[in-house]
Short mmCIF file of C-alpha atoms in Angstrom, two decimals:
data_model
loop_
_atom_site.label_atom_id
_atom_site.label_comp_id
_atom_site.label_asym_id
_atom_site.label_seq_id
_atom_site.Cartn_x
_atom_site.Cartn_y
_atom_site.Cartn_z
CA UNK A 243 -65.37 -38.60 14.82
CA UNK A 244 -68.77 -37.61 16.77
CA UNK A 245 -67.78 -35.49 20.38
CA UNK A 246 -70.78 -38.24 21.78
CA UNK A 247 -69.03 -41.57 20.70
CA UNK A 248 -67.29 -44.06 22.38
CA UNK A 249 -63.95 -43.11 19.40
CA UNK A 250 -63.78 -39.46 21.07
CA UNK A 251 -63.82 -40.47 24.68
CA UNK A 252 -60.35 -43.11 23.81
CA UNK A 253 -58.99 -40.80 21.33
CA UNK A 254 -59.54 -37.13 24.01
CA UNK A 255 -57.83 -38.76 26.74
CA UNK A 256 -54.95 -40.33 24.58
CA UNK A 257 -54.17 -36.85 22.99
CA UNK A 258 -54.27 -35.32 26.56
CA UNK A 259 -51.64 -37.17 28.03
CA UNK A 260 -49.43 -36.85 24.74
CA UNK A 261 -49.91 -33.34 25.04
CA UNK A 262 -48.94 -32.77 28.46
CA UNK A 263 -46.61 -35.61 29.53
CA UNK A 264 -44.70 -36.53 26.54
CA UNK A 265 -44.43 -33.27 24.67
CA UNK A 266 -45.00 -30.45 27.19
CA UNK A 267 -41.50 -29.21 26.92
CA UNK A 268 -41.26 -28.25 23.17
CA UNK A 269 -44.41 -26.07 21.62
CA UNK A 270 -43.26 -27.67 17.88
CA UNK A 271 -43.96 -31.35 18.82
CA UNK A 272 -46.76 -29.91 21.08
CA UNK A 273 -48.59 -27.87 17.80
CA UNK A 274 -47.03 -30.96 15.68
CA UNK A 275 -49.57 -33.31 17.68
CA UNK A 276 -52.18 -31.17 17.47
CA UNK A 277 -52.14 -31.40 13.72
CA UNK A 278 -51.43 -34.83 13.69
CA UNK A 279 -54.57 -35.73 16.24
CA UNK A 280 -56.52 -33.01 14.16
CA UNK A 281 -56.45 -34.80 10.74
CA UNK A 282 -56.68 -38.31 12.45
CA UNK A 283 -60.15 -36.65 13.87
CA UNK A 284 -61.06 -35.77 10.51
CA UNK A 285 -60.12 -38.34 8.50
CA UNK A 286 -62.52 -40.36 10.65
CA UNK A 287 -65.35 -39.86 9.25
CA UNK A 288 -63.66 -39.45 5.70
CA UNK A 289 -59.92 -39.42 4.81
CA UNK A 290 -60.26 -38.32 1.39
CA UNK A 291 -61.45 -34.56 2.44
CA UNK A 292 -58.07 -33.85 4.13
CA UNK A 293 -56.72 -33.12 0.88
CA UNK A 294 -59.23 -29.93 0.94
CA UNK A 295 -58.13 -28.63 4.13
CA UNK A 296 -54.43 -29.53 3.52
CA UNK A 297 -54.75 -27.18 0.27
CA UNK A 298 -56.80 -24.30 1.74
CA UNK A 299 -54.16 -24.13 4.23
CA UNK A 300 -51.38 -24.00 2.03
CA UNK A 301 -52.99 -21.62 -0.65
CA UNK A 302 -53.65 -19.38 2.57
CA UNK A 303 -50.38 -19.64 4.15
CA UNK A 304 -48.77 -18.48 0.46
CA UNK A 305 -51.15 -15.86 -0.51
CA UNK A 306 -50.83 -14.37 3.07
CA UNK A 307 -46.61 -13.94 3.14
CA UNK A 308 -46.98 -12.85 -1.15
CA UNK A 309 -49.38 -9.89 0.99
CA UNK A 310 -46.50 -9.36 2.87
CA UNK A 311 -43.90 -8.64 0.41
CA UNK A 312 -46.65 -6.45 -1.85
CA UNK A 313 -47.02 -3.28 -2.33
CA UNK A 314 -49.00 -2.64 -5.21
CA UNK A 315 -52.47 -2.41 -4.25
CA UNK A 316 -53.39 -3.96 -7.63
CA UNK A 317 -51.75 -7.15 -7.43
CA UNK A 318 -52.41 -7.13 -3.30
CA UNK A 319 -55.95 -6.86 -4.39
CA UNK A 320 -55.23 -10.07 -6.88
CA UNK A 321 -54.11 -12.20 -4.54
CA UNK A 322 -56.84 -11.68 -1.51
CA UNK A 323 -59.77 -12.42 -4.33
CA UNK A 324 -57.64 -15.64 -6.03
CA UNK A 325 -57.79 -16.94 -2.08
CA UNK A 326 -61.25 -15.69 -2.02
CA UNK A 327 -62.43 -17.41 -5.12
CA UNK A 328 -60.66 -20.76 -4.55
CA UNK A 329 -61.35 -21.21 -1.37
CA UNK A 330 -65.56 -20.35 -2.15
CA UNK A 331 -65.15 -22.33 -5.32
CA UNK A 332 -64.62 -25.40 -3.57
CA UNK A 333 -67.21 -24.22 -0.87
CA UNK A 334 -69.88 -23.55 -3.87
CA UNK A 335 -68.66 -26.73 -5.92
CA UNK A 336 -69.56 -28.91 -2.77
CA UNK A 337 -72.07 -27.45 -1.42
CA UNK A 338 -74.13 -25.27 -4.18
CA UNK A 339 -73.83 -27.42 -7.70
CA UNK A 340 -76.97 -29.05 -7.98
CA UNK A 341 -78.64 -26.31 -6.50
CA UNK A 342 -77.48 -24.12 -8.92
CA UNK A 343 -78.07 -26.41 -11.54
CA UNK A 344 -81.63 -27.93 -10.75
CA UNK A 345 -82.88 -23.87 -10.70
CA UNK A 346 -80.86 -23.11 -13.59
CA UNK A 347 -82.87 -26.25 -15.07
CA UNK A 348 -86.49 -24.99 -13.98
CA UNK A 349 -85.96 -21.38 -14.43
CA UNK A 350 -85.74 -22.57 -18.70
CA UNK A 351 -88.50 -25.19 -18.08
CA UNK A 352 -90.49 -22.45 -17.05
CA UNK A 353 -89.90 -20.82 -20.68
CA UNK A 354 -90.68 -23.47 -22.54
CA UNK A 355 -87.08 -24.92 -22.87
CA UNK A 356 -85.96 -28.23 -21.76
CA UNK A 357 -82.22 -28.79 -20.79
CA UNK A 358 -80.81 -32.38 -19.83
CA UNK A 359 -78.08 -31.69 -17.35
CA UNK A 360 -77.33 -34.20 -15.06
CA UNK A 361 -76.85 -33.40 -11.68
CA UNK A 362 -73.96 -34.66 -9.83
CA UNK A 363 -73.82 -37.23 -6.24
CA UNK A 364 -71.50 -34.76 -4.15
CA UNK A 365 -71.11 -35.66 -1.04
CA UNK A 366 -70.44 -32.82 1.32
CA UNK A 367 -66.86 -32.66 2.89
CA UNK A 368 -67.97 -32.09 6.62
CA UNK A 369 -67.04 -29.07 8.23
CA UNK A 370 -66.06 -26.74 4.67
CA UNK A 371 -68.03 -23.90 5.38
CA UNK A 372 -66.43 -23.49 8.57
CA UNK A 373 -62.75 -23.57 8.26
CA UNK A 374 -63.39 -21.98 4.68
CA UNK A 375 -64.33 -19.02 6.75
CA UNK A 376 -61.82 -19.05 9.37
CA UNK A 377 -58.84 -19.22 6.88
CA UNK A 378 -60.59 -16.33 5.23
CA UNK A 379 -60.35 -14.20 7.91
CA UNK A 380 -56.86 -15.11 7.89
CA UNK A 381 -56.23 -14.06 4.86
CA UNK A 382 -58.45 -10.98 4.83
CA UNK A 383 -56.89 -9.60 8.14
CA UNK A 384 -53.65 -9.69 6.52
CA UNK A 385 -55.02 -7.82 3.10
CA UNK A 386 -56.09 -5.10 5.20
CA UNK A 387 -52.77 -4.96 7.59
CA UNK A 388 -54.48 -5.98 10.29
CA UNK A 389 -52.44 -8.93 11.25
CA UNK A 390 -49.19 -10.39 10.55
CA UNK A 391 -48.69 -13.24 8.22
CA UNK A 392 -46.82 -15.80 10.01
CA UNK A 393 -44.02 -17.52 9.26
CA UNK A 394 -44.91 -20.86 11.38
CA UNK A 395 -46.43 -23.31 8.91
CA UNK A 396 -47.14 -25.70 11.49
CA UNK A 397 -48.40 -23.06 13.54
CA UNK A 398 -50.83 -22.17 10.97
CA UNK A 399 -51.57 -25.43 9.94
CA UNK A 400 -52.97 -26.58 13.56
CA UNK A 401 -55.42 -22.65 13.42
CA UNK A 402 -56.68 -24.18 10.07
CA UNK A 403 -57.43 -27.58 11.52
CA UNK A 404 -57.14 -27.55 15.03
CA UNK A 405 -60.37 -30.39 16.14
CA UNK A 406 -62.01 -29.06 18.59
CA UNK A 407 -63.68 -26.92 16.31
CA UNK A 408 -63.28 -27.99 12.65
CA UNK A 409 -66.37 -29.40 11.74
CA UNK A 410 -68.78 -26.84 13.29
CA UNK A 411 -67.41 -24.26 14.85
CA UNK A 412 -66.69 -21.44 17.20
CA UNK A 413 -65.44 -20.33 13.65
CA UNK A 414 -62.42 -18.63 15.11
CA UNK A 415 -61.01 -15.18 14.04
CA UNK A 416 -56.50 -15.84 13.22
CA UNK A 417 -56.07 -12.65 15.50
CA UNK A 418 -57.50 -14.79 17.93
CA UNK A 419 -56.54 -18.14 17.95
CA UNK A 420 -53.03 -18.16 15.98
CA UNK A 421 -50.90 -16.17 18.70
CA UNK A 422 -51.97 -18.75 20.81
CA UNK A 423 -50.19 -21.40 18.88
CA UNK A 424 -47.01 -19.46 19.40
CA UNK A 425 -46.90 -19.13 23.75
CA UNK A 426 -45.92 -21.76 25.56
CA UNK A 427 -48.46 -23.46 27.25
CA UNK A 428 -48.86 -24.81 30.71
CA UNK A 429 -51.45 -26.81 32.25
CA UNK A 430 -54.14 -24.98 34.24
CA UNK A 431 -55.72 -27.21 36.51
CA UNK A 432 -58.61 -24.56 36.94
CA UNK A 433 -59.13 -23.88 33.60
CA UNK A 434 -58.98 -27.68 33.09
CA UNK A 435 -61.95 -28.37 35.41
CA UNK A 436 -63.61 -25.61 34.03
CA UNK A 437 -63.33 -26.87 30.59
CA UNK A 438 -64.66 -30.52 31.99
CA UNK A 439 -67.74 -28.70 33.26
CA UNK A 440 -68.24 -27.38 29.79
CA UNK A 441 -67.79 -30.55 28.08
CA UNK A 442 -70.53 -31.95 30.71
CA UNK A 443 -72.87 -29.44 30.58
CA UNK A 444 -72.49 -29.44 26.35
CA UNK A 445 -72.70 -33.35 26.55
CA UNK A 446 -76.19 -33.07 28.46
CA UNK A 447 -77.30 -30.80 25.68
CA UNK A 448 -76.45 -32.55 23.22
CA UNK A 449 -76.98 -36.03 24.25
CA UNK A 450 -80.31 -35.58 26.87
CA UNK A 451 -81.97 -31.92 25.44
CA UNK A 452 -81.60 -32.36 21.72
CA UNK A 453 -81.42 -35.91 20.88
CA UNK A 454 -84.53 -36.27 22.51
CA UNK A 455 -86.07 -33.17 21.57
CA UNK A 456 -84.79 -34.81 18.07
CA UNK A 457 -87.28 -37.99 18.05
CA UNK A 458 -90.75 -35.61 18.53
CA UNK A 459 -89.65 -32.97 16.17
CA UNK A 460 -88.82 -36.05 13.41
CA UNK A 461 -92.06 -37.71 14.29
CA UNK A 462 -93.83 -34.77 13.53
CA UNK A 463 -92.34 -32.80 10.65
CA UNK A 464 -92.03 -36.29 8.95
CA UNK A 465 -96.03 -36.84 9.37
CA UNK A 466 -97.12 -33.71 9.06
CA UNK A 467 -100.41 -34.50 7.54
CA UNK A 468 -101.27 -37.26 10.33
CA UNK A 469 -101.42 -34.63 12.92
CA UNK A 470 -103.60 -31.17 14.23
CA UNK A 471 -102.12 -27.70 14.37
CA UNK A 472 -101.74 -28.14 18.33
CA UNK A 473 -99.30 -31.26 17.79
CA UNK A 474 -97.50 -29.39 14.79
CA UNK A 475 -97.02 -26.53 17.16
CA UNK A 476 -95.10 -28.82 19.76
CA UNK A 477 -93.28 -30.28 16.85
CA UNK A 478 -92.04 -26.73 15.91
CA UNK A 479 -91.04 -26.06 19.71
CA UNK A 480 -89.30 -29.66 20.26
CA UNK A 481 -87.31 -28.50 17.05
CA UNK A 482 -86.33 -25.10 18.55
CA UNK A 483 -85.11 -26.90 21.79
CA UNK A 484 -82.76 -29.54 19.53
CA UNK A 485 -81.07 -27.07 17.29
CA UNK A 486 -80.46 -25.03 20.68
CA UNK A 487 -79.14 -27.88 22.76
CA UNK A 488 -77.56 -29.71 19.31
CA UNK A 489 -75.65 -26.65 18.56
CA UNK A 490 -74.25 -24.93 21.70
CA UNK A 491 -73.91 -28.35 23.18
CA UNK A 492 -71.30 -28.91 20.54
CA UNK A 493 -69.64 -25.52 20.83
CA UNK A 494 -69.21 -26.17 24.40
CA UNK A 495 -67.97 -29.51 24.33
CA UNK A 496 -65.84 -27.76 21.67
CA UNK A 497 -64.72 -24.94 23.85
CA UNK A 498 -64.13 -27.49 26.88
CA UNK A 499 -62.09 -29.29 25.49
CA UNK A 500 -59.85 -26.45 23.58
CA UNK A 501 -59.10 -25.42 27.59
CA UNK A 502 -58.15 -29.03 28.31
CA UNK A 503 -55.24 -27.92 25.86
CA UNK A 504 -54.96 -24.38 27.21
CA UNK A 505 -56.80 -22.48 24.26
CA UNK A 506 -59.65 -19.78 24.84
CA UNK A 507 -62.09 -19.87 21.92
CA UNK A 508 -64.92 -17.24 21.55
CA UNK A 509 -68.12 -17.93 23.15
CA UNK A 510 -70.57 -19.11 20.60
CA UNK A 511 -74.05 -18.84 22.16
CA UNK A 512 -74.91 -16.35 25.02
CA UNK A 513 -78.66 -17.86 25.99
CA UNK A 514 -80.54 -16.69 23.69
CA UNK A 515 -83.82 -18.02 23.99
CA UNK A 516 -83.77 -15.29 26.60
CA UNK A 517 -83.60 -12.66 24.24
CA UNK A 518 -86.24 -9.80 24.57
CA UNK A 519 -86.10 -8.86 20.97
CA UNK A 520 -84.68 -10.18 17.73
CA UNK A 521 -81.37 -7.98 17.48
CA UNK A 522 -80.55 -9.08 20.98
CA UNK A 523 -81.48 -12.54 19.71
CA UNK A 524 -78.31 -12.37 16.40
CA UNK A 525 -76.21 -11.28 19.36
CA UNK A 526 -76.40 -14.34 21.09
CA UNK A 527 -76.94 -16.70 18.52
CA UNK A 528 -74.23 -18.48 16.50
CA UNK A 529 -72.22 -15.33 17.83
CA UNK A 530 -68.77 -16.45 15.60
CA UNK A 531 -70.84 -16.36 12.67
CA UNK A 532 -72.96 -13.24 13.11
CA UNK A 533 -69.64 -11.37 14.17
CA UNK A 534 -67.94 -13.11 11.27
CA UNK A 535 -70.69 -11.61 8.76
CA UNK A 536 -70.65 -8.36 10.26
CA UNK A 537 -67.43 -7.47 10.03
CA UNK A 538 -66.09 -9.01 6.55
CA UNK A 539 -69.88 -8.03 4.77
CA UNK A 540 -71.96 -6.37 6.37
CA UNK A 541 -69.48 -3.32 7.65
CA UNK A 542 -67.42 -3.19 4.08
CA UNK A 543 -70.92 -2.54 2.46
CA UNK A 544 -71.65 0.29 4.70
CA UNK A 545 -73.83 -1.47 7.81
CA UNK A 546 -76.46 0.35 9.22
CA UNK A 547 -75.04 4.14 7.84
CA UNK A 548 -76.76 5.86 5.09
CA UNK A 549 -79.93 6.38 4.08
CA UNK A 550 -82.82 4.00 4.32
CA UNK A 551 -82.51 2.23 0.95
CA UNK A 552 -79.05 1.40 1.97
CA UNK A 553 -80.31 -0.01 5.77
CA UNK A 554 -82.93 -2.09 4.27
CA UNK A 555 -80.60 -3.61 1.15
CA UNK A 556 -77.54 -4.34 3.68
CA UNK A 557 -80.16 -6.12 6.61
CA UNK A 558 -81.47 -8.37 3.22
CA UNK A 559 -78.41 -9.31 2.15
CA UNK A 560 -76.96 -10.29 5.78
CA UNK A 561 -79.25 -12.00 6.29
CA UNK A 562 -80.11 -13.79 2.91
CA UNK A 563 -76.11 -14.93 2.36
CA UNK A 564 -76.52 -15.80 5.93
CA UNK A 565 -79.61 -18.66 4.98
CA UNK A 566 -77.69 -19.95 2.49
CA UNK A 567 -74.74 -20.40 3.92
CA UNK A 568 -76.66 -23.05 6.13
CA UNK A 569 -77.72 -24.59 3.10
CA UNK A 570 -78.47 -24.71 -0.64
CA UNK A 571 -82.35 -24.88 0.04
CA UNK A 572 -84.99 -22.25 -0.38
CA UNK A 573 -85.80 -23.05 3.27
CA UNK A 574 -82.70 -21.35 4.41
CA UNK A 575 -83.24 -18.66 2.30
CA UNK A 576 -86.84 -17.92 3.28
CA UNK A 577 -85.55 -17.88 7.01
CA UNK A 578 -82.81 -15.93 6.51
CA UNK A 579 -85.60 -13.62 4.76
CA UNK A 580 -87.91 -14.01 7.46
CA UNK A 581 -85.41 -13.37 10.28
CA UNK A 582 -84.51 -9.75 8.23
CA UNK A 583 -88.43 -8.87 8.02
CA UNK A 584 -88.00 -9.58 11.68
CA UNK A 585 -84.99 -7.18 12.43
CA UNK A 586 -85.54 -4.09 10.15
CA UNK A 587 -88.40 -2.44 12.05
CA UNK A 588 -86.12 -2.47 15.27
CA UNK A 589 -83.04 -1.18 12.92
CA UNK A 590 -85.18 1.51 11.09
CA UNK A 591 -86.92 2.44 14.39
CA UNK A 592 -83.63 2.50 15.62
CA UNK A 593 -84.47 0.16 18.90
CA UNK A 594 -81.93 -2.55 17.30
CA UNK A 595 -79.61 -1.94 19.82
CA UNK A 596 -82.30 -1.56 22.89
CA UNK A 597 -80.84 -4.56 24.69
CA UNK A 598 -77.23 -4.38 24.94
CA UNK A 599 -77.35 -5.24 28.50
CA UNK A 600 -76.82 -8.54 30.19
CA UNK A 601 -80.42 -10.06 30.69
CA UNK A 602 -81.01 -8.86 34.33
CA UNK A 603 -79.05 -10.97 36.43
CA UNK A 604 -79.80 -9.28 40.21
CA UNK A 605 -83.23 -10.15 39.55
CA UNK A 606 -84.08 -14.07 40.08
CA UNK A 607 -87.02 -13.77 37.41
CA UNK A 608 -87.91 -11.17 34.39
CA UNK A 609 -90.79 -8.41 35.12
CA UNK A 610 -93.66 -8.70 33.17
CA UNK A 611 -92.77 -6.54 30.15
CA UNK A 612 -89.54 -8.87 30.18
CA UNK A 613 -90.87 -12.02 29.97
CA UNK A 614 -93.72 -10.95 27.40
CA UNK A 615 -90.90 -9.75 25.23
CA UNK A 616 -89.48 -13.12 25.90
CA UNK A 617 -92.10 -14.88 25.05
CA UNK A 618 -92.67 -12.71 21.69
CA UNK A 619 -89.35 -13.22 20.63
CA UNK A 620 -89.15 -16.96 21.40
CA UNK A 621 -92.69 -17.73 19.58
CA UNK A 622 -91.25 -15.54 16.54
CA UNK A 623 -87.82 -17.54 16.62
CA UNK A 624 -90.17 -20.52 16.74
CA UNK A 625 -91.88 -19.85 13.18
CA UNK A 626 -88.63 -19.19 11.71
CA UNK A 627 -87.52 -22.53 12.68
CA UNK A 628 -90.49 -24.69 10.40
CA UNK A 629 -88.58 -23.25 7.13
CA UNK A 630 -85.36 -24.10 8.39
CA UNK A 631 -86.56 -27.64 9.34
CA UNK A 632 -89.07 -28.42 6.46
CA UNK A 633 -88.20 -30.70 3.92
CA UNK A 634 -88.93 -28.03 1.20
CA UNK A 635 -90.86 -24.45 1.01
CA UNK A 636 -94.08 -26.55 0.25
CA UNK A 637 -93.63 -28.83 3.21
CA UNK A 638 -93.39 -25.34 5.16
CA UNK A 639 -96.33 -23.75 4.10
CA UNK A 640 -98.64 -27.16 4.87
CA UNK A 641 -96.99 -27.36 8.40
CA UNK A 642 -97.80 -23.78 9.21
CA UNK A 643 -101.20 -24.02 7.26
CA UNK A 644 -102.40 -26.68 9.36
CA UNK A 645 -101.16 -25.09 12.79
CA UNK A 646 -103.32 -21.84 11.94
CA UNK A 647 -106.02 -24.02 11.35
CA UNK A 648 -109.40 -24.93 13.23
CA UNK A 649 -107.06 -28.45 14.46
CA UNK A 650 -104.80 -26.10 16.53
CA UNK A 651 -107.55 -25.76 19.29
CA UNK A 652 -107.81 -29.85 19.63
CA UNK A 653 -105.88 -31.78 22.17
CA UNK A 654 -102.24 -32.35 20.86
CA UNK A 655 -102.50 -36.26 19.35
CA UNK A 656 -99.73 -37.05 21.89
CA UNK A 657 -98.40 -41.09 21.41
CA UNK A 658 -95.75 -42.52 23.64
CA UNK A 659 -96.97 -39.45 26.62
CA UNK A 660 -94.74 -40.92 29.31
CA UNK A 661 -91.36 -40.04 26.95
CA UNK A 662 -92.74 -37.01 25.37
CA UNK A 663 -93.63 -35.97 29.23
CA UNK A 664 -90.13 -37.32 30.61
CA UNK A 665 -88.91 -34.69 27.80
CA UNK A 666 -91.15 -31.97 28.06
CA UNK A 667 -89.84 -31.87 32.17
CA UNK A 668 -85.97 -32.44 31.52
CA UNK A 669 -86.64 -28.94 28.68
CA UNK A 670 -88.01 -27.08 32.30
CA UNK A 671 -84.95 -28.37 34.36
CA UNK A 672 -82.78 -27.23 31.84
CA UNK A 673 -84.27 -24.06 31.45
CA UNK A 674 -84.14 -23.22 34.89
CA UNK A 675 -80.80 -24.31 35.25
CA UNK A 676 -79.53 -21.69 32.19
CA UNK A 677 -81.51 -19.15 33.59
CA UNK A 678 -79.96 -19.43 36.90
CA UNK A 679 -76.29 -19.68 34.76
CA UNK A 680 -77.40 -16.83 32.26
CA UNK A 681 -74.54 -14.33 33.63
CA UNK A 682 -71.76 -16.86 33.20
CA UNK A 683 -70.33 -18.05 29.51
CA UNK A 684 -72.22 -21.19 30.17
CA UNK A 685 -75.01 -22.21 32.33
CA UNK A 686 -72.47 -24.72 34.59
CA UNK A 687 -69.33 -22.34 34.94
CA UNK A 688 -70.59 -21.12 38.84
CA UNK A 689 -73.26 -22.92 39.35
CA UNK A 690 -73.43 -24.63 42.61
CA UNK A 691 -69.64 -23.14 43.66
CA UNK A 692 -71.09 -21.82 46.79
CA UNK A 693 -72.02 -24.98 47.91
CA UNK A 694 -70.49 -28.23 49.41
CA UNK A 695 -67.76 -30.33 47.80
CA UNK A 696 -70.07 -33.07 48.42
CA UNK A 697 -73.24 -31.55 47.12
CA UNK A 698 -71.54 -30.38 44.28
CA UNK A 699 -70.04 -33.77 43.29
CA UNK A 700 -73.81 -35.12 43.80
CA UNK A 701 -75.07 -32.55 41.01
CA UNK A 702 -72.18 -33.86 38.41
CA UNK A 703 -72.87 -36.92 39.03
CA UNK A 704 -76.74 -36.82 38.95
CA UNK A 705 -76.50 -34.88 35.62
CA UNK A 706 -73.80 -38.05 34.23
CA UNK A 707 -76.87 -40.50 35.31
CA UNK A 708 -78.99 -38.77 33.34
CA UNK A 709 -76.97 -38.34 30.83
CA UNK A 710 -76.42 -42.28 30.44
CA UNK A 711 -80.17 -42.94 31.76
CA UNK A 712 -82.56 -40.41 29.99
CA UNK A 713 -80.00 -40.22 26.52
CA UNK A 714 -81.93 -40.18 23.33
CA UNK A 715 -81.08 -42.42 20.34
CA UNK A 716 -77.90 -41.03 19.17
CA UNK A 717 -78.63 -38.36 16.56
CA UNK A 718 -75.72 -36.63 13.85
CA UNK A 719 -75.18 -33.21 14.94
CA UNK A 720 -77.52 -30.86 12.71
CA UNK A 721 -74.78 -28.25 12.06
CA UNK A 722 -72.20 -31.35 10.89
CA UNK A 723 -74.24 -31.02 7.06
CA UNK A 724 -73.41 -27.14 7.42
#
């Protein structure tokens, strides 16, 4: 079930009043319906997968109290990798067979041996590599005795599945989000409209930045030999801006709606298209994943201590298992590549951590050095993104041959100019409006509180007629084949 379809908007309100009219008074029926509206949400788009998540929670849930009760480090050491390897089996069955397999192919072509294998039609459950995760944390926090197992199946059950964030994300951390399946809850009217803004403000995103955005970067990476370096160049930028408003528009429809229900999830994207370098820029991108990388991989193989050798191997592989995580394409990996190429000078310079402040916020715009930095950073973020989006490493290399070529310095072959304009100005008003939100955890959460009721209820309802008047055709959400 898409956040953006007509399903979610009679299924959200349905749940809602379930939730807090019929079974407000008991936290079991209350965590029961979560479950229950959870699978429905999944099953949606395919009822066969739940059988995956129903298992991964129940391996988890049973490896996690066996921790309990263990004391020999051996066997407590058996039981966190057979949760490990089953739950990444599935993860690399799905999502890594034929990619394994069509290299394993080539790699013997290349020697003069031929191999018939037959790859296999998988389809890819939606959502794995993101609730494969969270349970892991689950069940690695308990390994190292950092968190309790807990005796509440359903409890458990509705961390594991809960729908605001199955299918893409905040990937949530247990010590987070589990306690709050055990407190009562009671509604919040204030954190309720605050959660509304967020869905708006994600739904805008979503529906008016990146589907847009969506039809020029598509026209363009799909032609790429019908058009000049200049027009190739836009394409790559209209790309940047979908993936950006695709992405966080989901996790903050995602995070809106968990405070509809009285959760707090983690904040997933901290503007960063306003980073000044590239470290700052893996701070506030995809921040549950970054955070989820550093601290079950990156810190257990000794992070940024030791000597060089050591920096340089632990930035690769970060950032390597991070591209293919995203996918099993060389594209991924080759930006995941790029992106550590990108970070190591600042880490072995030791400037990684240069920008741990809040973008100035007393300041209405950047000095000079700031917004060159900007700029730098956002151009750099910008190459990265043709791998991610090319069809192949081939199709790359010709899109970024052709926009370093003597076709960049013609006039961009611009068809349709009144959309592509209409878009181009509703990227600048949404800029400005996250710039002026850039202190906040999203762009709407105080903007326009100091002034009238009236004038505010104008703005909401000027962005909902855009929203319904300047929508793009209705695109998948990229991160949904993650």
């Amino acid at each position: 079930m898409l956040f953006n379809s007509i399903d979610f908007a009679i299924f959200l309100p349905i749940v809602f009043i379930l939730y807090w009219f019929v079974f407000s008074k008991n936290l079991k029926l209350q965590n029961l319906l979560i479950v229950f509206a959870s699978y429905l949400f999944y099953g949606w788009w395919d009822w066969r997968f739940l059988s995956l998540i129903l298992f991964s929670t129940l391996i988890d849930y049973t490896v996690g109290h066996q921790l309990k009760k263990e004391e020999n480090k051996t066997k407590r050491k058996l039981l966190l990798w057979s949760s490990i390897l089953i739950n990444l089996g599935f993860l690399g069955f799905f999502k890594y067979y034929n990619f394994f397999l069509e290299n394993f192919i080539t790699a013997f072509s290349f020697f003069g041996s031929e191999i018939n294998a037959r790859t296999l039609n998988i389809i890819l459950p939606v959502g794995i590599s993101f609730y494969t995760f969270q349970t892991l944390s689950y069940t690695i926090d308990v390994y190292k005795r950092k968190l309790d197992p807990t005796k509440d199946l359903i409890a458990f059950t509705a961390f594991v599945s809960f729908f605001p964030q199955l299918v893409a994300g905040p990937i949530e951390r247990a010590s987070n989000l589990l306690p709050q399946f055990y407190q009562k809850r009671t509604f919040d009217y204030s954190k309720a409209i605050i959660g509304l803004r967020q869905i708006l403000w994600g739904l805008f995103k979503k529906i008016v930045i990146a589907d847009n955005c969506a039809e020029y970067a598509n026209l363009f990476f799909n032609n790429t030999e019908a058009y000049g370096g200049s027009s190739l160049l836009l394409g790559a930028i209209f790309f940047t801006f979908q993936i950006y408003g695709d992405f966080s528009g989901y996790s903050d429809i995602a995070i809106g709606t968990s405070r509809l229900f009285g959760f707090n999830l983690m904040q997933n994207f901290a503007f960063p298209y306003f980073s000044r370098d590239i470290a700052e820029f893996w701070r506030r991108w995809h921040i549950s994943l970054s955070t989820w990388f550093r601290d079950y991989l990156y810190i257990p193989l000794g992070g940024s201590k030791g000597g060089t050798w050591m920096k340089v191997r632990n930035t690769f592989i970060i950032f390597l298992v991070s591209g293919f995580w995203h996918g099993a394409n060389w594209t991924f990996i080759i930006w995941g590549a790029l992106n550590a190429i990108y970070f190591l000078p600042l880490l072995l310079l030791n400037k990684n951590r240069n920008n741990l402040d809040a973008i100035p916020t007393k300041k209405r715009f950047p000095s000079f050095k700031e917004f060159i930095n900007i700029s730098l950073t956002f151009l750099l973020t910008v190459f990265a993104w043709i791998f991610f989006r090319s069809e192949n490493v081939n199709h790359a290399f010709l899109y970024i041959s052709k926009i370093f070529s003597k076709s960049f310095f013609t006039n961009p072959n611009i068809i349709e100019t009144k959309g592509m304009l209409t878009t181009i100005s509703l990227i600048i008003i949404f800029v400005i409006i996250e710039w002026a939100g850039k202190s906040e955890q999203f762009a709407l959460e105080k903007f326009g509180s100091k002034w009238h009721k009236s004038l505010q209820w104008s703005f909401y309802y000027l962005l909902v007629f855009i929203i319904l008047y300047f929508g793009g055709k209705e695109q998948e959400f990229i991160y949904f084949q993650f």
